[in-house]
């Protein structure tokens, strides 16, 4: 359940503000998932995220653009700044990788919520593999996929 604006997964270099982050946000009228940072810009999704609700967010890069889903729904991405181009994390030279927050220099911004599981692949999953994962998340966390 996401309870405020925070990073789920991030990479940072030593300089303050030099980061890229997959985030979930429930604050300031911007209840969504997205990606933000000084590498590439900022993109947010279209699904409204509510507190005290379980979600499964899927982020996927095809090497050119980033797309994401919430509970199996394709997000309509809105480019807030920069552009949706590049490989994002692969294009960003980092010295720190964090799950549950972003850390650079002496600043640390922790996720204010619960991350149940992180599943990462270096390839696109087959339809059968996605169905199996979705069935698992439905059984384990009561998430409804569409």
Coordinates of C-alpha atoms in Angstrom, one line a residue:
X1 CA 0.0 0.0 0.0
X2 CA 1.4 3.4 -1.0
X3 CA 1.0 6.1 1.6
X4 CA 3.0 9.1 0.3
X5 CA 5.4 10.3 -2.4
X6 CA 8.4 8.0 -2.2
X7 CA 10.8 5.9 -4.3
X8 CA 10.3 2.2 -4.8
X9 CA 13.6 1.6 -6.5
X10 CA 16.3 4.1 -7.3
X11 CA 19.8 4.6 -8.5
X12 CA 21.9 7.6 -7.5
X13 CA 25.4 9.0 -8.1
X14 CA 27.2 11.0 -5.4
X15 CA 25.9 14.5 -6.2
X16 CA 22.8 15.7 -4.5
X17 CA 19.8 15.4 -6.7
X18 CA 21.5 13.1 -9.2
X19 CA 19.2 10.1 -9.3
X20 CA 16.6 8.2 -11.2
X21 CA 13.7 6.6 -9.4
X22 CA 10.6 4.4 -9.9
X23 CA 8.0 5.8 -7.6
X24 CA 4.5 5.5 -6.2
X25 CA 2.9 8.7 -5.0
X26 CA -0.2 9.5 -2.9
X27 CA 0.2 13.2 -2.2
X28 CA -0.5 16.7 -3.5
X29 CA -3.2 15.5 -5.8
X30 CA -0.8 13.3 -7.8
X31 CA -1.8 9.8 -6.9
X32 CA 0.1 7.7 -9.4
X33 CA 3.1 5.6 -10.3
X34 CA 5.9 6.8 -12.5
X35 CA 9.6 7.5 -13.0
X36 CA 11.5 10.6 -12.0
X37 CA 15.1 11.9 -12.0
X38 CA 17.6 14.0 -13.6
X39 CA 18.3 11.2 -16.2
X40 CA 15.5 11.3 -18.8
X41 CA 13.0 13.5 -16.9
X42 CA 9.8 12.7 -15.3
X43 CA 6.8 10.5 -16.5
X44 CA 3.7 9.7 -14.5
X45 CA 1.0 7.2 -15.0
X46 CA -2.8 7.6 -15.3
X47 CA -4.2 5.2 -12.6
X48 CA -5.2 6.8 -9.3
X49 CA -3.4 5.1 -6.4
X50 CA -5.2 5.0 -3.1
X51 CA -3.9 4.5 0.4
X52 CA -4.5 1.2 2.2
X53 CA -4.8 -0.6 -1.1
X54 CA -2.5 -3.3 -2.5
X55 CA -1.1 -2.7 -6.0
X56 CA 1.2 -4.5 -8.5
X57 CA 3.2 -2.0 -10.5
X58 CA 5.1 -3.3 -13.6
X59 CA 7.8 -1.2 -15.2
X60 CA 9.2 -2.3 -18.6
X61 CA 11.8 -0.9 -20.9
X62 CA 12.1 -2.0 -24.5
X63 CA 15.5 -0.2 -24.8
X64 CA 13.9 2.9 -26.3
X65 CA 11.0 3.9 -24.0
X66 CA 9.6 3.0 -20.6
X67 CA 6.1 1.7 -20.1
X68 CA 4.3 0.7 -17.0
X69 CA 1.2 -1.0 -15.7
X70 CA -0.8 -1.0 -12.5
X71 CA -2.7 -4.2 -11.7
X72 CA -2.4 -5.3 -15.3
X73 CA -3.8 -2.1 -16.8
X74 CA -1.5 -0.3 -19.3
X75 CA -0.8 3.2 -18.0
X76 CA -1.2 6.2 -20.2
X77 CA 2.1 7.9 -19.6
X78 CA 2.3 11.7 -19.2
X79 CA 5.7 13.2 -19.8
X80 CA 6.1 15.9 -17.1
X81 CA 9.6 16.9 -18.1
X82 CA 12.3 15.6 -20.5
X83 CA 11.2 12.7 -22.7
X84 CA 10.4 9.1 -22.6
X85 CA 13.5 7.9 -24.5
X86 CA 16.6 5.9 -23.7
X87 CA 17.1 2.9 -21.5
X88 CA 16.6 4.8 -18.3
X89 CA 18.5 2.8 -15.7
X90 CA 21.0 1.4 -18.2
X91 CA 21.8 4.9 -19.4
X92 CA 22.5 6.2 -15.9
X93 CA 25.9 5.7 -14.4
X94 CA 25.5 5.2 -10.7
X95 CA 27.2 4.4 -7.5
X96 CA 24.2 3.6 -5.3
X97 CA 21.2 1.4 -5.9
X98 CA 18.3 1.4 -3.4
X99 CA 15.1 -0.5 -2.9
X100 CA 12.6 1.4 -0.7
X101 CA 14.1 4.9 -1.1
X102 CA 16.6 7.1 -2.8
X103 CA 20.1 7.8 -1.3
X104 CA 22.7 10.2 -2.5
X105 CA 25.5 12.1 -0.6
X106 CA 24.2 12.3 3.0
X107 CA 20.5 12.6 2.0
X108 CA 18.2 9.6 2.2
X109 CA 14.5 9.6 1.3
X110 CA 12.8 6.4 2.5
X111 CA 9.6 4.8 1.1
X112 CA 6.7 5.5 3.5
X113 CA 4.7 2.3 2.9
X114 CA 5.1 -1.4 2.4
X115 CA 6.9 -3.2 -0.4
X116 CA 5.8 -6.8 -0.3
X117 CA 7.9 -8.2 -3.1
X118 CA 10.2 -7.1 -5.9
X119 CA 10.4 -9.3 -9.0
X120 CA 12.9 -8.4 -11.7
X121 CA 13.7 -9.9 -15.0
X122 CA 16.2 -9.1 -17.7
X123 CA 13.8 -10.0 -20.5
X124 CA 10.2 -9.7 -21.5
X125 CA 8.0 -12.4 -19.8
X126 CA 5.8 -14.7 -21.8
X127 CA 2.0 -14.5 -21.5
X128 CA 2.0 -17.7 -19.5
X129 CA 4.7 -16.4 -17.1
X130 CA 2.7 -13.2 -16.6
X131 CA -0.5 -15.2 -15.9
X132 CA 1.3 -17.3 -13.4
X133 CA 2.7 -14.2 -11.6
X134 CA -0.7 -12.5 -11.6
X135 CA -2.3 -15.6 -10.1
X136 CA 0.3 -15.6 -7.4
X137 CA -0.2 -11.9 -6.5
X138 CA -4.0 -12.4 -6.6
X139 CA -3.8 -15.4 -4.2
X140 CA -1.2 -13.8 -1.9
X141 CA -2.3 -10.1 -1.8
X142 CA -5.9 -10.0 -3.1
X143 CA -4.9 -7.9 -6.1
X144 CA -7.4 -8.0 -9.0
X145 CA -5.8 -7.9 -12.5
X146 CA -7.7 -6.8 -15.6

